[in-house]
């Protein structure tokens, strides 16, 4: 456990409170503020939690420690006008995208509406058709094998919703290179991205459940298969967009998992194999 001088906070939590889908059982949460805390937290098996916006956590929770980067890894308030900037991995993207717009810096517009923190966005190479994190990512600092290391972005094999990090690596900081623009032009790009999101539901979800197959949209395919409104308990395929699975209120992880498998098997019977975009914990 953390020593009296360590700022690490350890407590048992319901992971439902730390995910956007709002399902999942208990785990021991280690909220760390520094390298010593990371070293202590990772001395037993662990998982790393970002904004919890791409996770389906089992109703039984997870037996591993769940490591979360605390406030000292959140730089959004210090983000200014610099084009080439190191930012902490707990920095929330929504605030970052807005700060860049106000500073007249372009490059992050495609990430508008992604409710991630920077480390999770690196791990998933988050993005939309308007741009991905990899467009601006230059370098990452990772905690791996008990110490901090820097890796250039071109060693992460970044592609659609994918980054290859060393096993067990925790992204602690990332260096982004933005492009000088002006607030009005950045705002115009943001408006386009915002418009593309208008059809997406506002109810609790973890974004798109499945990756798009090459050249198509999983949402379109699920819609064409007539699966909107399909429901297990309080988990439902959204009417607004077929690739969003919603928690209408009291869904369990088991409801959500059954729905995912049902959608997948119905699509498989039409010849389409859908790959999950979500990360499953504890199944
Ligand atoms: P988490 O969900 O907490 O974790 C995701 C994975 O990253 C896990 O495997 C976790 O272990 C790993 N991870 C997290 N932090 C770190 C770290 N510091 N170091 C190493 N690994 C780490 N995604 C898109 O790409 N585009 C979209 O348009 C989009 N729209 C969304 C809209 C909504 C309403 C929601 C709820 C989600 C949406 N998503 C979208 C999905 C999600 O926001 C992204 O996948 C995002 O990158 C997840 O980041 P996170 O910080 O929430 O990570
Ligand atoms: N469509 C339908 N029915 C639906 C959903 C979509 O017919 O139920 C059609 C649309 O009309 C459009 C096409 O499918 O012609 C594509 O739809 P959309 O523009 O919504 O894009 P998408 O491919 O379904 C992707 C990302 C989203 C991202 C949007 C906006 C994936 C899996 N999804 O959705 O990312 O926000 O583009 O750029 O890549 C996420 O990854 O979690 C996510 C939400």
XYZ file of C-alpha atoms and ligand atoms in Angstrom:
380
model
C 0.000 0.000 0.000
C 1.078 3.575 -0.355
C 3.483 4.935 2.245
C 2.528 7.933 4.341
C 4.623 10.319 2.204
C 3.273 9.027 -1.137
C 0.513 11.065 -2.775
C -0.889 7.824 -4.291
C -4.532 7.196 -3.347
C -5.735 3.601 -3.120
C -9.417 2.686 -2.717
C -11.970 0.120 -3.822
C -14.399 1.581 -6.335
C -17.194 0.538 -8.629
C -15.762 0.820 -12.143
C -19.250 1.749 -13.344
C -18.476 5.188 -11.873
C -15.324 5.468 -13.998
C -16.709 4.451 -17.388
C -19.014 6.324 -19.746
C -21.196 3.237 -20.261
C -21.780 3.150 -16.474
C -21.592 -0.613 -16.038
C -18.993 -2.825 -14.346
C -18.060 -4.149 -10.922
C -15.406 -3.376 -8.331
C -11.653 -3.011 -8.452
C -8.837 -1.530 -6.424
C -8.105 1.876 -7.925
C -4.583 3.287 -7.625
C -4.576 6.963 -8.431
C -0.940 7.942 -8.906
C 0.702 11.344 -9.112
C 4.370 10.575 -9.804
C 6.920 8.035 -10.987
C 7.374 6.535 -7.505
C 3.613 5.969 -7.361
C 3.684 4.262 -10.763
C 6.480 1.990 -9.603
C 4.558 1.022 -6.463
C 1.217 0.570 -8.250
C 2.686 -1.649 -10.968
C 4.457 -4.021 -8.568
C 1.416 -6.333 -8.849
C -0.710 -7.140 -11.969
C -2.471 -4.005 -13.202
C -4.542 -2.377 -15.900
C -4.468 1.246 -16.933
C -7.624 3.341 -16.987
C -8.003 6.542 -18.983
C -11.336 8.318 -19.392
C -13.156 4.950 -19.442
C -14.890 5.880 -22.704
C -13.983 2.763 -24.682
C -14.405 0.120 -21.991
C -16.881 -2.633 -21.194
C -16.082 -3.853 -17.670
C -17.540 -7.132 -16.355
C -20.150 -7.042 -13.567
C -17.570 -8.913 -11.465
C -15.041 -6.114 -11.906
C -11.372 -7.008 -12.369
C -8.931 -8.677 -9.978
C -5.971 -6.565 -11.123
C -5.100 -3.166 -9.738
C -6.532 -0.371 -11.863
C -4.015 2.429 -12.299
C -5.246 5.895 -13.097
C -3.082 8.979 -13.610
C -3.986 11.754 -11.204
C -4.140 15.517 -11.463
C -0.400 16.031 -11.788
C -0.673 14.411 -15.234
C -3.352 16.893 -16.350
C -1.919 19.943 -18.096
C -4.972 21.464 -19.666
C -4.769 24.633 -17.608
C -1.133 25.231 -18.509
C -1.667 24.635 -22.240
C -0.913 27.876 -24.003
C 0.086 29.007 -27.432
C 3.014 26.709 -28.115
C 2.884 24.705 -31.352
C 5.116 21.917 -30.083
C 4.024 20.862 -26.633
C 4.428 18.065 -24.065
C 1.142 17.311 -22.274
C 0.301 14.935 -19.429
C -1.635 11.793 -20.301
C -4.524 12.627 -17.932
C -5.319 15.800 -19.885
C -8.957 15.609 -21.071
C -9.310 15.985 -24.842
C -12.464 18.143 -24.822
C -10.717 20.973 -22.949
C -7.579 20.581 -25.030
C -9.456 20.830 -28.332
C -11.164 24.025 -27.113
C -7.939 25.594 -25.796
C -6.188 24.904 -29.103
C -9.042 26.615 -30.946
C -8.809 29.713 -28.738
C -5.036 29.822 -29.230
C -5.458 29.572 -33.023
C -3.720 26.194 -33.217
C -4.919 23.581 -35.687
C -4.515 19.779 -35.703
C -6.893 18.534 -33.013
C -10.221 19.446 -34.636
C -11.018 15.850 -35.669
C -11.012 14.884 -31.991
C -13.936 17.144 -31.085
C -16.473 15.134 -29.103
C -14.111 12.296 -28.121
C -14.514 12.097 -24.302
C -11.052 10.612 -23.701
C -7.941 11.650 -21.833
C -4.754 12.029 -23.834
C -3.210 8.668 -22.773
C -6.323 6.750 -23.812
C -6.464 8.671 -27.083
C -2.848 7.659 -27.795
C -3.532 4.013 -26.884
C -6.534 3.916 -29.266
C -5.229 6.429 -31.831
C -8.607 8.108 -31.408
C -10.047 10.027 -34.312
C -12.719 10.580 -36.876
C -12.615 10.892 -40.633
C -11.607 14.533 -40.013
C -8.368 13.568 -38.309
C -6.691 11.269 -35.815
C -4.382 11.787 -32.874
C -1.536 10.394 -35.004
C -1.751 13.554 -37.201
C -0.141 15.576 -34.402
C 1.590 12.984 -32.194
C 5.392 13.251 -32.281
C 6.613 11.362 -29.263
C 5.383 9.668 -26.091
C 6.816 9.195 -22.647
C 5.904 5.777 -21.239
C 6.382 4.124 -17.880
C 7.610 0.629 -18.671
C 9.667 -1.977 -16.782
C 9.879 0.282 -13.744
C 11.079 3.473 -15.442
C 10.242 6.284 -17.875
C 11.272 6.084 -21.539
C 10.629 8.161 -24.616
C 9.450 6.643 -27.881
C 9.022 8.444 -31.191
C 5.481 8.187 -32.608
C 6.711 6.346 -35.695
C 7.630 3.404 -33.447
C 4.004 2.968 -32.332
C 2.683 1.579 -35.629
C -0.286 3.971 -35.462
C -3.240 3.145 -37.710
C -7.064 3.203 -37.568
C -7.980 2.961 -33.827
C -4.664 1.244 -33.094
C -1.317 1.942 -31.435
C 1.261 -0.671 -30.542
C 2.756 0.128 -27.132
C 5.348 -2.036 -25.366
C 3.571 -4.666 -23.178
C 2.353 -3.111 -19.926
C 3.448 0.402 -20.974
C 1.616 3.347 -19.417
C 1.648 6.507 -21.496
C 2.486 9.320 -19.064
C 3.004 12.237 -21.468
C 2.724 12.928 -25.172
C 4.340 15.535 -27.429
C 1.989 17.038 -29.998
C 2.912 19.329 -32.875
C 0.097 21.680 -33.844
C -0.028 24.120 -36.749
C -0.360 27.886 -36.437
C -3.754 29.026 -37.746
C -6.344 31.463 -36.420
C -9.256 30.859 -34.037
C -11.892 31.516 -36.737
C -10.484 28.933 -39.191
C -10.139 26.353 -36.432
C -13.729 27.077 -35.371
C -14.965 26.469 -38.944
C -13.297 23.039 -38.978
C -14.750 22.236 -35.571
C -18.216 23.106 -36.866
C -17.860 20.493 -39.641
C -16.841 17.802 -37.166
C -19.663 18.798 -34.842
C -22.160 18.524 -37.672
C -20.978 14.985 -38.507
C -21.751 14.060 -34.890
C -25.291 15.379 -34.858
C -26.718 11.913 -35.612
C -24.967 10.360 -32.626
C -26.978 9.604 -29.477
C -26.497 11.514 -26.232
C -27.434 8.636 -23.908
C -24.736 6.759 -21.895
C -22.514 4.720 -24.234
C -18.886 3.939 -25.004
C -19.010 5.388 -28.509
C -18.994 2.980 -31.434
C -18.886 -0.635 -30.270
C -17.384 -2.055 -33.473
C -14.618 -0.969 -35.807
C -15.676 -0.079 -39.315
C -14.865 -2.807 -41.826
C -12.644 -1.482 -44.643
C -14.644 0.831 -46.913
C -17.917 0.551 -44.968
C -19.593 1.666 -41.758
C -20.499 -0.854 -39.055
C -23.369 1.459 -38.091
C -24.770 1.369 -41.617
C -24.498 -2.443 -41.733
C -26.222 -2.882 -38.345
C -28.935 -0.482 -39.480
C -29.377 -2.317 -42.828
C -29.705 -5.612 -40.890
C -32.689 -4.102 -39.034
C -31.071 -4.286 -35.599
C -31.760 -0.789 -34.265
C -33.802 -1.024 -31.088
C -32.599 -4.597 -30.386
C -32.455 -4.898 -26.614
C -31.223 -7.043 -23.719
C -32.389 -5.614 -20.406
C -31.523 -1.915 -20.475
C -28.853 -2.311 -23.191
C -30.117 -1.251 -26.611
C -28.820 -0.653 -30.128
C -29.423 3.072 -30.612
C -32.121 4.212 -33.027
C -29.975 7.227 -33.956
C -26.855 5.239 -34.973
C -26.518 1.459 -35.293
C -22.976 1.274 -33.930
C -23.868 2.844 -30.572
C -25.000 0.502 -27.809
C -26.744 2.457 -25.080
C -27.264 1.963 -21.389
C -30.849 3.152 -21.005
C -30.488 3.300 -17.225
C -29.927 0.027 -15.417
C -28.079 -2.125 -17.948
C -25.590 -4.655 -16.614
C -22.349 -5.594 -18.326
C -23.916 -8.973 -18.988
C -26.843 -7.318 -20.868
C -24.376 -5.296 -22.937
C -22.172 -8.301 -23.679
C -25.145 -10.419 -24.788
C -26.308 -7.642 -27.091
C -22.819 -7.266 -28.588
C -22.678 -11.014 -29.292
C -26.187 -11.056 -30.755
C -25.355 -8.187 -33.132
C -22.126 -9.871 -34.087
C -23.768 -13.210 -34.779
C -26.619 -11.669 -36.803
C -24.084 -9.758 -38.935
C -21.953 -12.892 -39.320
C -24.982 -14.658 -40.811
C -25.026 -11.963 -43.533
C -21.304 -12.518 -44.209
C -19.824 -9.622 -42.173
C -17.372 -10.196 -39.332
C -17.417 -7.213 -37.001
C -14.369 -6.569 -34.790
C -14.964 -4.903 -31.419
C -13.539 -1.414 -30.980
C -14.239 -1.509 -27.234
C -11.761 -3.039 -24.832
C -13.290 -5.773 -22.643
C -12.144 -5.974 -19.026
C -12.768 -8.982 -16.801
C -14.535 -11.273 -19.297
P -10.113 4.157 -21.784
O -11.469 3.857 -22.343
O -10.009 4.379 -20.338
O -9.096 2.989 -22.206
C -9.061 2.512 -23.543
C -7.805 1.657 -23.715
O -6.655 2.502 -23.612
C -7.647 0.598 -22.622
O -7.061 -0.551 -23.214
C -6.687 1.246 -21.636
O -5.948 0.305 -20.875
C -5.786 2.037 -22.576
N -5.186 3.216 -21.924
C -5.847 4.250 -21.363
N -4.962 5.151 -20.880
C -3.731 4.666 -21.140
C -2.412 5.115 -20.864
N -2.174 6.275 -20.223
N -1.375 4.344 -21.273
C -1.578 3.175 -21.903
N -2.798 2.695 -22.201
C -3.867 3.430 -21.810
N -13.334 7.221 -30.337
C -12.826 7.635 -31.507
O -11.705 7.228 -31.892
N -13.518 8.513 -32.294
C -14.725 9.014 -31.940
O -15.304 9.792 -32.686
C -15.269 8.612 -30.680
N -16.453 9.103 -30.249
C -16.930 8.721 -29.018
C -18.129 9.296 -28.553
C -18.621 8.936 -27.301
C -19.910 9.582 -26.815
C -17.909 8.011 -26.486
C -18.432 7.637 -25.129
C -16.741 7.444 -26.939
C -16.237 7.787 -28.220
N -15.047 7.243 -28.707
C -14.528 7.681 -29.907
C -14.364 6.155 -27.965
C -13.297 6.620 -26.964
O -13.499 7.975 -26.564
C -11.867 6.456 -27.533
O -11.585 5.097 -27.830
C -10.785 6.981 -26.596
O -9.536 6.922 -27.235
C -10.707 6.190 -25.276
O -9.892 6.955 -24.400
P -10.026 6.867 -22.812
O -9.071 7.826 -22.234
O -11.447 6.989 -22.411
O -9.478 5.388 -22.593
N -25.272 5.100 -41.332
C -26.490 4.515 -41.480
N -27.140 4.085 -40.361
C -26.621 4.200 -39.131
C -25.342 4.790 -38.970
C -24.685 5.242 -40.097
O -26.987 4.361 -42.608
O -27.266 3.769 -38.176
C -24.579 5.614 -42.532
C -24.529 7.147 -42.529
O -25.710 7.678 -43.078
C -23.291 7.419 -43.360
C -22.374 6.225 -43.043
O -23.216 5.195 -42.533
O -23.599 7.384 -44.726
C -21.272 6.588 -42.054
O -21.870 7.031 -40.830
P -21.153 8.087 -39.858
O -20.839 9.321 -40.639
O -21.974 8.205 -38.637
O -19.757 7.440 -39.546
P -19.397 6.050 -38.932
O -18.445 5.401 -39.867
O -20.587 5.251 -38.550
C -17.301 6.944 -37.682
C -16.600 6.569 -36.413
C -17.097 7.429 -35.258
C -16.904 8.897 -35.591
C -17.714 9.200 -36.865
C -17.566 10.655 -37.304
C -15.949 4.226 -36.357
C -16.297 2.860 -35.886
N -16.846 5.190 -36.082
O -18.649 6.501 -37.575
O -16.260 7.120 -34.131
O -17.353 9.715 -34.527
O -17.218 8.337 -37.927
O -16.383 10.838 -37.993
O -14.884 4.439 -36.944
C -16.002 5.756 -32.192
O -14.984 5.310 -32.732
O -16.362 5.413 -31.045
C -16.822 6.721 -32.922
C -17.961 7.209 -32.448
